PDB file of C-alpha atoms and ligand atoms in Angstrom:
ATOM      1  CA  MET L  13     257.861  96.740   3.815  1.00 63.00           C
ATOM      2  CA  THR L  14     257.508 100.231   5.310  1.00 74.00           C
ATOM      3  CA  ARG L  15     259.716 101.622   8.082  1.00 78.00           C
ATOM      4  CA  LEU L  16     256.837 101.135  10.541  1.00 82.00           C
ATOM      5  CA  ALA L  17     256.132  97.575   9.453  1.00 83.00           C
ATOM      6  CA  ASP L  18     259.832  97.027  10.071  1.00 83.00           C
ATOM      7  CA  PHE L  19     259.471  98.541  13.558  1.00 81.00           C
ATOM      8  CA  VAL L  20     256.566  96.203  14.328  1.00 84.00           C
ATOM      9  CA  ALA L  21     258.286  93.298  12.533  1.00 83.00           C
ATOM     10  CA  GLY L  22     255.235  91.057  12.755  1.00 82.00           C
ATOM     11  CA  ARG L  23     255.382  90.961  16.537  1.00 86.00           C
ATOM     12  CA  SER L  24     252.220  90.455  18.554  1.00 85.00           C
ATOM     13  CA  LEU L  25     250.058  93.167  20.065  1.00 85.00           C
ATOM     14  CA  ALA L  26     251.104  91.968  23.524  1.00 90.00           C
ATOM     15  CA  TRP L  27     254.817  92.088  22.672  1.00 91.00           C
ATOM     16  CA  LEU L  28     254.549  95.629  21.320  1.00 90.00           C
ATOM     17  CA  TYR L  29     252.369  96.728  24.218  1.00 90.00           C
ATOM     18  CA  ASP L  30     254.859  95.417  26.793  1.00 95.00           C
ATOM     19  CA  ALA L  31     257.889  96.720  24.892  1.00 93.00           C
ATOM     20  CA  TYR L  32     256.687 100.168  23.883  1.00 93.00           C
ATOM     21  CA  TRP L  33     253.758 101.352  26.066  1.00 94.00           C
ATOM     22  CA  VAL L  34     254.250  99.715  29.459  1.00 96.00           C
ATOM     23  CA  PRO L  35     257.759 100.938  30.381  1.00 96.00           C
ATOM     24  CA  THR L  36     257.419 104.333  28.704  1.00 97.00           C
ATOM     25  CA  VAL L  37     253.965 105.454  29.810  1.00 97.00           C
ATOM     26  CA  LEU L  38     251.904 102.951  31.793  1.00 97.00           C
ATOM     27  CA  ASP L  39     254.225 101.584  34.455  1.00 98.00           C
ATOM     28  CA  VAL L  40     254.358 104.661  36.706  1.00 98.00           C
ATOM     29  CA  HIS L  41     250.538 105.032  36.669  1.00 98.00           C
ATOM     30  CA  ALA L  42     249.935 101.284  37.177  1.00 98.00           C
ATOM     31  CA  ARG L  43     252.243 101.118  40.167  1.00 98.00           C
ATOM     32  CA  ALA L  44     250.403 104.057  41.792  1.00 98.00           C
ATOM     33  CA  LEU L  45     247.008 102.446  41.159  1.00 98.00           C
ATOM     34  CA  ALA L  46     248.038  99.251  42.978  1.00 98.00           C
ATOM     35  CA  GLU L  47     249.580 101.139  45.891  1.00 98.00           C
ATOM     36  CA  PRO L  48     246.496 100.867  48.212  1.00 98.00           C
ATOM     37  CA  VAL L  49     246.453  97.023  48.069  1.00 98.00           C
ATOM     38  CA  ARG L  50     247.184  95.485  51.477  1.00 98.00           C
ATOM     39  CA  ALA L  51     248.578  92.088  52.493  1.00 98.00           C
ATOM     40  CA  GLY L  52     246.051  89.279  52.326  1.00 98.00           C
ATOM     41  CA  GLN L  53     243.506  91.127  50.168  1.00 98.00           C
ATOM     42  CA  ARG L  54     241.459  89.713  47.286  1.00 98.00           C
ATOM     43  CA  VAL L  55     241.918  91.964  44.271  1.00 98.00           C
ATOM     44  CA  LEU L  56     240.336  92.110  40.811  1.00 98.00           C
ATOM     45  CA  ASP L  57     242.387  93.748  38.031  1.00 98.00           C
ATOM     46  CA  LEU L  58     239.639  94.569  35.549  1.00 98.00           C
ATOM     47  CA  ALA L  59     240.860  94.997  31.935  1.00 97.00           C
ATOM     48  CA  CYS L  60     244.193  93.563  33.059  1.00 98.00           C
ATOM     49  CA  GLY L  61     245.824  93.518  29.593  1.00 95.00           C
ATOM     50  CA  THR L  62     249.310  92.035  29.889  1.00 96.00           C
ATOM     51  CA  GLY L  63     249.090  92.150  33.693  1.00 98.00           C
ATOM     52  CA  ILE L  64     251.072  95.194  34.771  1.00 98.00           C
ATOM     53  CA  VAL L  65     248.642  96.230  37.545  1.00 98.00           C
ATOM     54  CA  ALA L  66     247.921  92.629  38.618  1.00 98.00           C
ATOM     55  CA  GLY L  67     251.663  92.109  39.068  1.00 98.00           C
ATOM     56  CA  TYR L  68     252.007  95.107  41.369  1.00 98.00           C
ATOM     57  CA  ALA L  69     248.811  94.092  43.234  1.00 98.00           C
ATOM     58  CA  ALA L  70     250.120  90.531  43.740  1.00 98.00           C
ATOM     59  CA  ALA L  71     253.376  91.863  45.175  1.00 98.00           C
ATOM     60  CA  LYS L  72     251.427  94.004  47.670  1.00 98.00           C
ATOM     61  CA  ALA L  73     248.798  91.355  48.529  1.00 98.00           C
ATOM     62  CA  GLY L  74     251.519  88.767  49.226  1.00 98.00           C
ATOM     63  CA  PRO L  75     251.138  84.994  49.454  1.00 97.00           C
ATOM     64  CA  ALA L  76     248.043  85.221  51.681  1.00 98.00           C
ATOM     65  CA  GLY L  77     246.226  87.359  49.127  1.00 98.00           C
ATOM     66  CA  GLU L  78     244.598  86.519  45.828  1.00 98.00           C
ATOM     67  CA  VAL L  79     244.531  88.402  42.521  1.00 98.00           C
ATOM     68  CA  VAL L  80     242.312  87.883  39.501  1.00 98.00           C
ATOM     69  CA  GLY L  81     243.132  89.427  36.111  1.00 98.00           C
ATOM     70  CA  LEU L  82     240.108  89.701  33.799  1.00 98.00           C
ATOM     71  CA  ASP L  83     240.361  90.715  30.119  1.00 97.00           C
ATOM     72  CA  PRO L  84     238.640  89.852  26.807  1.00 94.00           C
ATOM     73  CA  THR L  85     241.699  90.131  24.496  1.00 90.00           C
ATOM     74  CA  PRO L  86     243.346  86.684  24.165  1.00 91.00           C
ATOM     75  CA  ASP L  87     246.747  87.916  22.959  1.00 90.00           C
ATOM     76  CA  LEU L  88     247.158  90.237  25.968  1.00 92.00           C
ATOM     77  CA  LEU L  89     245.795  87.711  28.473  1.00 95.00           C
ATOM     78  CA  GLY L  90     248.092  85.022  27.025  1.00 96.00           C
ATOM     79  CA  ALA L  91     251.112  87.272  27.619  1.00 96.00           C
ATOM     80  CA  ALA L  92     249.948  87.920  31.204  1.00 97.00           C
ATOM     81  CA  ARG L  93     249.531  84.173  31.801  1.00 97.00           C
ATOM     82  CA  ALA L  94     253.060  83.478  30.557  1.00 97.00           C
ATOM     83  CA  LYS L  95     254.587  85.772  33.191  1.00 96.00           C
ATOM     84  CA  SER L  96     255.907  84.491  36.467  1.00 94.00           C
ATOM     85  CA  LEU L  97     254.944  87.157  39.000  1.00 96.00           C
ATOM     86  CA  PRO L  98     255.873  86.978  42.687  1.00 96.00           C
ATOM     87  CA  GLY L  99     253.449  87.433  45.593  1.00 97.00           C
ATOM     88  CA  ALA L 100     249.794  86.455  45.670  1.00 97.00           C
ATOM     89  CA  PRO L 101     248.628  83.722  43.312  1.00 97.00           C
ATOM     90  CA  ILE L 102     247.070  85.246  40.170  1.00 98.00           C
ATOM     91  CA  ARG L 103     244.226  83.720  38.156  1.00 98.00           C
ATOM     92  CA  TRP L 104     243.865  85.042  34.607  1.00 98.00           C
ATOM     93  CA  ILE L 105     240.309  84.912  33.300  1.00 98.00           C
ATOM     94  CA  ASP L 106     238.999  85.580  29.808  1.00 97.00           C
ATOM     95  CA  GLY L 107     235.993  87.845  30.258  1.00 96.00           C
ATOM     96  CA  SER L 108     234.705  91.384  30.241  1.00 95.00           C
ATOM     97  CA  GLY L 109     233.627  93.999  32.752  1.00 98.00           C
ATOM     98  CA  GLU L 110     230.004  93.865  31.695  1.00 98.00           C
ATOM     99  CA  GLU L 111     229.659  90.355  33.193  1.00 98.00           C
ATOM    100  CA  ILE L 112     232.185  89.716  35.935  1.00 98.00           C
ATOM    101  CA  PRO L 113     232.141  85.956  36.602  1.00 98.00           C
ATOM    102  CA  PHE L 114     232.258  86.186  40.414  1.00 98.00           C
ATOM    103  CA  GLU L 115     229.763  86.176  43.247  1.00 98.00           C
ATOM    104  CA  GLU L 116     228.668  89.222  45.180  1.00 98.00           C
ATOM    105  CA  SER L 117     231.246  90.606  47.669  1.00 98.00           C
ATOM    106  CA  SER L 118     234.169  88.616  46.205  1.00 98.00           C
ATOM    107  CA  PHE L 119     236.823  91.350  46.303  1.00 98.00           C
ATOM    108  CA  ASP L 120     238.377  93.842  48.730  1.00 98.00           C
ATOM    109  CA  GLN L 121     239.596  95.981  45.839  1.00 98.00           C
ATOM    110  CA  VAL L 122     238.809  96.367  42.171  1.00 98.00           C
ATOM    111  CA  LEU L 123     241.532  98.048  40.132  1.00 98.00           C
ATOM    112  CA  CYS L 124     240.940  99.231  36.589  1.00 98.00           C
ATOM    113  CA  HIS L 125     243.755 100.905  34.735  1.00 98.00           C
ATOM    114  CA  GLN L 126     243.084 102.449  31.313  1.00 97.00           C
ATOM    115  CA  GLY L 127     240.256 100.028  30.634  1.00 96.00           C
ATOM    116  CA  LEU L 128     237.068 102.049  31.196  1.00 97.00           C
ATOM    117  CA  GLN L 129     237.332 103.848  27.842  1.00 93.00           C
ATOM    118  CA  TYR L 130     237.103 100.508  25.994  1.00 90.00           C
ATOM    119  CA  LEU L 131     233.935  99.157  27.655  1.00 94.00           C
ATOM    120  CA  THR L 132     230.818  98.583  25.595  1.00 92.00           C
ATOM    121  CA  ASP L 133     228.438  99.220  28.531  1.00 97.00           C
ATOM    122  CA  ARG L 134     229.764 101.532  31.248  1.00 98.00           C
ATOM    123  CA  GLU L 135     226.691 101.502  33.538  1.00 98.00           C
ATOM    124  CA  LYS L 136     226.502  97.709  33.492  1.00 98.00           C
ATOM    125  CA  THR L 137     230.207  97.426  34.279  1.00 98.00           C
ATOM    126  CA  PHE L 138     229.995  99.823  37.226  1.00 98.00           C
ATOM    127  CA  ALA L 139     226.974  97.876  38.554  1.00 98.00           C
ATOM    128  CA  GLU L 140     229.078  94.704  38.248  1.00 98.00           C
ATOM    129  CA  ILE L 141     232.015  96.325  40.045  1.00 98.00           C
ATOM    130  CA  ALA L 142     229.703  97.411  42.889  1.00 98.00           C
ATOM    131  CA  ARG L 143     228.239  93.902  43.066  1.00 98.00           C
ATOM    132  CA  VAL L 144     231.568  92.054  43.345  1.00 98.00           C
ATOM    133  CA  LEU L 145     233.080  94.480  45.890  1.00 98.00           C
ATOM    134  CA  ARG L 146     232.573  93.574  49.539  1.00 98.00           C
ATOM    135  CA  PRO L 147     230.903  96.288  51.662  1.00 98.00           C
ATOM    136  CA  GLY L 148     233.701  98.737  52.508  1.00 98.00           C
ATOM    137  CA  GLY L 149     235.736  97.523  49.512  1.00 98.00           C
ATOM    138  CA  THR L 150     237.107 100.067  47.045  1.00 98.00           C
ATOM    139  CA  LEU L 151     237.370 100.697  43.331  1.00 98.00           C
ATOM    140  CA  HIS L 152     240.518 102.436  42.060  1.00 98.00           C
ATOM    141  CA  ALA L 153     240.321 103.507  38.434  1.00 98.00           C
ATOM    142  CA  GLY L 154     242.575 105.521  36.152  1.00 98.00           C
ATOM    143  CA  VAL L 155     241.554 106.693  32.683  1.00 98.00           C
ATOM    144  CA  TRP L 156     243.434 109.109  30.411  1.00 98.00           C
ATOM    145  CA  SER L 157     242.231 112.694  30.397  1.00 98.00           C
ATOM    146  CA  SER L 158     240.994 114.274  27.158  1.00 97.00           C
ATOM    147  CA  ALA L 159     243.372 115.659  24.516  1.00 95.00           C
ATOM    148  CA  ALA L 160     242.603 119.180  25.759  1.00 95.00           C
ATOM    149  CA  ASP L 161     243.970 118.220  29.178  1.00 96.00           C
ATOM    150  CA  GLN L 162     247.056 116.358  27.922  1.00 97.00           C
ATOM    151  CA  LEU L 163     249.667 118.973  28.838  1.00 95.00           C
ATOM    152  CA  ALA L 164     252.319 117.895  26.314  1.00 96.00           C
ATOM    153  CA  PHE L 165     250.462 115.658  23.870  1.00 96.00           C
ATOM    154  CA  GLY L 166     247.428 117.892  23.257  1.00 94.00           C
ATOM    155  CA  PHE L 167     248.551 118.433  19.629  1.00 97.00           C
ATOM    156  CA  VAL L 168     248.237 114.724  18.830  1.00 96.00           C
ATOM    157  CA  GLU L 169     244.510 114.535  18.248  1.00 95.00           C
ATOM    158  CA  ASP L 170     244.274 117.427  15.768  1.00 96.00           C
ATOM    159  CA  SER L 171     247.509 116.446  14.074  1.00 97.00           C
ATOM    160  CA  LEU L 172     246.375 112.858  13.537  1.00 95.00           C
ATOM    161  CA  ALA L 173     242.972 114.056  12.319  1.00 95.00           C
ATOM    162  CA  ARG L 174     244.646 116.475   9.864  1.00 97.00           C
ATOM    163  CA  HIS L 175     247.260 114.113   8.468  1.00 97.00           C
ATOM    164  CA  ILE L 176     245.823 110.591   8.900  1.00 93.00           C
ATOM    165  CA  GLY L 177     242.063 111.188   8.825  1.00 92.00           C
ATOM    166  CA  PRO L 178     239.139 112.789  10.705  1.00 93.00           C
ATOM    167  CA  GLU L 179     238.184 109.450  12.280  1.00 88.00           C
ATOM    168  CA  GLN L 180     241.331 109.763  14.458  1.00 90.00           C
ATOM    169  CA  LYS L 181     239.533 112.410  16.528  1.00 92.00           C
ATOM    170  CA  PRO L 182     238.929 111.799  19.351  1.00 91.00           C
ATOM    171  CA  VAL L 183     241.892 109.581  20.183  1.00 90.00           C
ATOM    172  CA  HIS L 184     240.095 106.514  21.539  1.00 88.00           C
ATOM    173  CA  ALA L 185     242.294 106.215  24.632  1.00 91.00           C
ATOM    174  CA  TRP L 186     241.523 109.852  25.570  1.00 94.00           C
ATOM    175  CA  SER L 187     237.812 109.846  24.836  1.00 94.00           C
ATOM    176  CA  PHE L 188     236.365 108.716  28.168  1.00 97.00           C
ATOM    177  CA  GLY L 189     234.861 111.987  29.418  1.00 97.00           C
ATOM    178  CA  GLY L 190     236.923 113.003  32.443  1.00 98.00           C
ATOM    179  CA  LEU L 191     236.208 113.360  36.149  1.00 98.00           C
ATOM    180  CA  PRO L 192     232.481 114.173  35.701  1.00 98.00           C
ATOM    181  CA  GLU L 193     231.957 110.879  33.847  1.00 98.00           C
ATOM    182  CA  LEU L 194     233.849 108.928  36.536  1.00 98.00           C
ATOM    183  CA  ALA L 195     231.711 110.590  39.223  1.00 98.00           C
ATOM    184  CA  ARG L 196     228.465 109.933  37.334  1.00 98.00           C
ATOM    185  CA  LEU L 197     229.212 106.243  36.909  1.00 98.00           C
ATOM    186  CA  ALA L 198     230.438 105.695  40.473  1.00 98.00           C
ATOM    187  CA  GLU L 199     227.444 107.460  42.010  1.00 98.00           C
ATOM    188  CA  GLY L 200     225.060 105.720  39.633  1.00 98.00           C
ATOM    189  CA  ALA L 201     226.347 102.382  40.927  1.00 98.00           C
ATOM    190  CA  GLY L 202     225.855 103.445  44.554  1.00 98.00           C
ATOM    191  CA  LEU L 203     229.576 103.835  45.288  1.00 98.00           C
ATOM    192  CA  SER L 204     230.734 106.655  47.503  1.00 98.00           C
ATOM    193  CA  ILE L 205     233.492 108.809  46.037  1.00 98.00           C
ATOM    194  CA  GLU L 206     236.584 109.198  48.215  1.00 98.00           C
ATOM    195  CA  ARG L 207     239.002 110.707  45.706  1.00 98.00           C
ATOM    196  CA  LEU L 208     238.539 112.245  42.269  1.00 98.00           C
ATOM    197  CA  GLU L 209     241.671 113.809  40.878  1.00 98.00           C
ATOM    198  CA  THR L 210     243.596 114.564  37.703  1.00 98.00           C
ATOM    199  CA  VAL L 211     247.219 113.438  37.915  1.00 98.00           C
ATOM    200  CA  ALA L 212     250.167 114.032  35.545  1.00 98.00           C
ATOM    201  CA  ARG L 213     253.067 111.556  35.591  1.00 98.00           C
ATOM    202  CA  PRO L 214     256.094 111.602  33.272  1.00 97.00           C
ATOM    203  CA  ALA L 215     256.294 109.415  30.189  1.00 97.00           C
ATOM    204  CA  ARG L 216     259.786 108.651  28.840  1.00 97.00           C
ATOM    205  CA  PHE L 217     260.513 107.780  25.197  1.00 97.00           C
ATOM    206  CA  GLU L 218     264.044 107.214  23.931  1.00 96.00           C
ATOM    207  CA  SER L 219     263.385 109.823  21.222  1.00 96.00           C
ATOM    208  CA  ILE L 220     260.556 111.814  19.640  1.00 96.00           C
ATOM    209  CA  GLN L 221     260.722 109.461  16.649  1.00 94.00           C
ATOM    210  CA  ARG L 222     260.223 106.457  18.948  1.00 94.00           C
ATOM    211  CA  TYR L 223     257.128 108.163  20.377  1.00 96.00           C
ATOM    212  CA  VAL L 224     255.801 108.790  16.837  1.00 95.00           C
ATOM    213  CA  ASP L 225     256.376 105.179  15.773  1.00 93.00           C
ATOM    214  CA  THR L 226     254.736 103.901  18.960  1.00 93.00           C
ATOM    215  CA  GLN L 227     251.734 106.196  18.537  1.00 93.00           C
ATOM    216  CA  ILE L 228     251.125 105.197  14.927  1.00 92.00           C
ATOM    217  CA  ALA L 229     252.018 101.503  15.054  1.00 88.00           C
ATOM    218  CA  CYS L 230     251.009 100.517  18.580  1.00 86.00           C
ATOM    219  CA  ALA L 231     248.036 102.695  19.570  1.00 84.00           C
ATOM    220  CA  GLY L 232     245.039 100.594  20.526  1.00 69.00           C
ATOM    221  CA  ARG L 233     241.377 100.759  19.620  1.00 69.00           C
ATOM    222  CA  THR L 234     238.479  98.361  20.135  1.00 71.00           C
ATOM    223  CA  ASP L 235     237.712  96.215  17.080  1.00 74.00           C
ATOM    224  CA  GLU L 236     234.343  94.804  15.957  1.00 76.00           C
ATOM    225  CA  ASN L 237     234.801  91.809  18.318  1.00 76.00           C
ATOM    226  CA  GLY L 238     235.250  94.038  21.389  1.00 70.00           C
ATOM    227  CA  GLN L 239     238.957  93.217  21.555  1.00 70.00           C
ATOM    228  CA  LEU L 240     241.898  95.593  21.488  1.00 70.00           C
ATOM    229  CA  ALA L 241     243.437  95.992  18.015  1.00 74.00           C
ATOM    230  CA  MET L 242     246.676  97.732  17.129  1.00 78.00           C
ATOM    231  CA  GLY L 243     247.835 100.404  14.706  1.00 84.00           C
ATOM    232  CA  LEU L 244     246.243 103.565  13.327  1.00 88.00           C
ATOM    233  CA  VAL L 245     246.957 102.757   9.658  1.00 87.00           C
ATOM    234  CA  ASP L 246     247.860  99.775   7.473  1.00 84.00           C
ATOM    235  CA  LEU L 247     251.560  99.601   8.314  1.00 83.00           C
ATOM    236  CA  GLU L 248     252.391  97.720   5.092  1.00 84.00           C
ATOM    237  CA  ASP L 249     250.970 100.503   2.925  1.00 87.00           C
ATOM    238  CA  GLU L 250     253.752 102.907   1.917  1.00 88.00           C
ATOM    239  CA  ARG L 251     251.202 105.530   0.873  1.00 91.00           C
ATOM    240  CA  TRP L 252     250.843 106.431   4.560  1.00 91.00           C
ATOM    241  CA  LEU L 253     254.479 107.497   4.934  1.00 91.00           C
ATOM    242  CA  PRO L 254     254.065 111.199   3.969  1.00 94.00           C
ATOM    243  CA  ALA L 255     251.154 111.547   6.416  1.00 95.00           C
ATOM    244  CA  ILE L 256     253.177 109.888   9.166  1.00 94.00           C
ATOM    245  CA  ASP L 257     256.138 112.160   8.423  1.00 95.00           C
ATOM    246  CA  ALA L 258     253.806 115.192   8.683  1.00 97.00           C
ATOM    247  CA  PHE L 259     252.625 113.945  12.088  1.00 97.00           C
ATOM    248  CA  ALA L 260     256.278 113.474  13.067  1.00 97.00           C
ATOM    249  CA  ALA L 261     257.035 117.083  12.063  1.00 98.00           C
ATOM    250  CA  ASP L 262     254.205 118.306  14.333  1.00 98.00           C
ATOM    251  CA  ALA L 263     255.541 116.089  17.129  1.00 98.00           C
ATOM    252  CA  HIS L 264     259.058 117.521  16.793  1.00 97.00           C
ATOM    253  CA  GLU L 265     257.678 121.068  16.906  1.00 97.00           C
ATOM    254  CA  ALA L 266     255.472 120.401  19.957  1.00 97.00           C
ATOM    255  CA  LEU L 267     257.882 118.229  21.941  1.00 98.00           C
ATOM    256  CA  ALA L 268     261.432 119.377  21.085  1.00 97.00           C
ATOM    257  CA  ALA L 269     261.721 121.505  24.231  1.00 97.00           C
ATOM    258  CA  ARG L 270     260.946 118.439  26.363  1.00 97.00           C
ATOM    259  CA  VAL L 271     263.892 116.376  25.153  1.00 97.00           C
ATOM    260  CA  GLN L 272     266.519 115.951  27.889  1.00 92.00           C
ATOM    261  CA  ASP L 273     269.842 114.280  26.961  1.00 92.00           C
ATOM    262  CA  GLY L 274     268.136 112.843  23.892  1.00 90.00           C
ATOM    263  CA  VAL L 275     265.227 111.396  25.892  1.00 96.00           C
ATOM    264  CA  LEU L 276     261.668 112.711  25.534  1.00 98.00           C
ATOM    265  CA  VAL L 277     260.248 113.280  29.032  1.00 98.00           C
ATOM    266  CA  ALA L 278     256.680 114.615  29.009  1.00 97.00           C
ATOM    267  CA  PRO L 279     253.577 114.092  31.121  1.00 97.00           C
ATOM    268  CA  PHE L 280     250.679 111.774  30.393  1.00 98.00           C
ATOM    269  CA  VAL L 281     247.618 112.996  32.285  1.00 98.00           C
ATOM    270  CA  SER L 282     245.105 110.651  33.892  1.00 98.00           C
ATOM    271  CA  ASP L 283     241.798 111.087  35.721  1.00 98.00           C
ATOM    272  CA  GLU L 284     241.673 108.935  38.840  1.00 98.00           C
ATOM    273  CA  LEU L 285     238.843 107.724  41.039  1.00 98.00           C
ATOM    274  CA  ARG L 286     238.692 106.002  44.403  1.00 98.00           C
ATOM    275  CA  ALA L 287     235.177 104.993  45.417  1.00 98.00           C
ATOM    276  CA  ALA L 288     233.951 102.702  48.181  1.00 98.00           C
ATOM    277  CA  LYS L 289     230.977 100.360  48.450  1.00 98.00           C
ATOM    278  CA  PRO L 290     228.985 101.489  51.499  1.00 98.00           C
ATOM    279  CA  ARG L 291     229.075  99.132  54.509  1.00 96.00           C
TER     280      ARG L 291
HETATM  281  C1  SAM A  20     244.950 100.088  27.234  1.00 97.54           C
HETATM  282  S1  SAM A  20     244.673  98.439  27.741  1.00 97.54           S
HETATM  283  C2  SAM A  20     245.017  98.530  29.491  1.00 97.54           C
HETATM  284  C3  SAM A  20     245.540  97.235  30.032  1.00 97.54           C
HETATM  285  C4  SAM A  20     246.103  97.269  31.447  1.00 97.54           C
HETATM  286  N1  SAM A  20     245.092  97.583  32.435  1.00 97.54           N
HETATM  287  C5  SAM A  20     247.270  98.214  31.548  1.00 97.54           C
HETATM  288  O1  SAM A  20     247.224  99.165  32.326  1.00 97.54           O
HETATM  289  O2  SAM A  20     248.267  97.994  30.833  1.00 97.54           O
HETATM  290  C6  SAM A  20     242.912  98.324  27.708  1.00 97.54           C
HETATM  291  C7  SAM A  20     242.415  96.951  28.056  1.00 97.54           C
HETATM  292  O3  SAM A  20     240.985  96.956  28.155  1.00 97.54           O
HETATM  293  C8  SAM A  20     240.546  95.677  27.740  1.00 97.54           C
HETATM  294  N2  SAM A  20     239.106  95.699  27.464  1.00 97.54           N
HETATM  295  C9  SAM A  20     238.495  96.085  26.328  1.00 97.54           C
HETATM  296  N3  SAM A  20     237.164  95.930  26.452  1.00 97.54           N
HETATM  297  C10 SAM A  20     236.933  95.436  27.698  1.00 97.54           C
HETATM  298  C11 SAM A  20     235.762  95.058  28.411  1.00 97.54           C
HETATM  299  N4  SAM A  20     234.566  95.163  27.863  1.00 97.54           N
HETATM  300  N5  SAM A  20     235.896  94.569  29.665  1.00 97.54           N
HETATM  301  C12 SAM A  20     237.128  94.470  30.217  1.00 97.54           C
HETATM  302  N6  SAM A  20     238.262  94.821  29.587  1.00 97.54           N
HETATM  303  C13 SAM A  20     238.186  95.300  28.340  1.00 97.54           C
HETATM  304  C14 SAM A  20     241.428  95.387  26.543  1.00 97.54           C
HETATM  305  O4  SAM A  20     241.423  94.034  26.184  1.00 97.54           O
HETATM  306  C15 SAM A  20     242.773  95.886  27.046  1.00 97.54           C
HETATM  307  O5  SAM A  20     243.512  94.877  27.662  1.00 97.54           O
END
């Protein structure tokens, strides 16, 4: 078994996602995305994953509200379902953004955090979002900026491409297309843009090595079934270790100055959209 297989230790995608990505990187962005939810609202968390945004939305919507988490990856949705989250009741539904199984005007808010880059049909999904929003309802979306705009982690894409393989570029999670693509899709669906902004929030890893292990072993990409799959290489194959060590050397060079008291603190940069359905 390799060091990375040991790190993963056969645990599920959802377990690794919740242990290594949510607290380090996603939580601070997810909490901000759910901030506009008000008491009593009906909220859709599109591409809900293990339910981080839905949980914050349920707390804000309160017992009079209602939250739906929609996602096509069973392992992640199963982990969301197993959680006991306070506030509004949450329904977890297996499905995808291209066909949202709700009637027109079902939601006050649609939230989508780091899900748009994984869609198979962006235009169809935005048309669906516009359909299920009530007039005056809003979409809040966050999607990672490109590697070029990742202030601290910009080296990752070229380093992975050099050491692991050219297919690593672009990093799937960072490949969406930025604010212009968000604006194009929102306007194409007839939504009116209220906020379009790039935001940097700090990620915290207990060490640079922990970041490297997380990046290699737990990075997600869409598989042939349209579900999220984990890992950039075959973690059981020891032949990858020199390449991973070369990536780690690049990471230490790029990130060493950002280590504070042993902890790596460095920004992850996200493009954010708020857009309303006209009344
Ligand atoms: C990086 S995760 C983000 C999960 C969650 N929103 C969060 O912030 O932790 C991307 C999610 O998009 C979901 N996804 C992939 N394709 C999708 C689609 N066509 N429609 C809806 N969700 C999709 C994946 O299953 C995965 O849960």
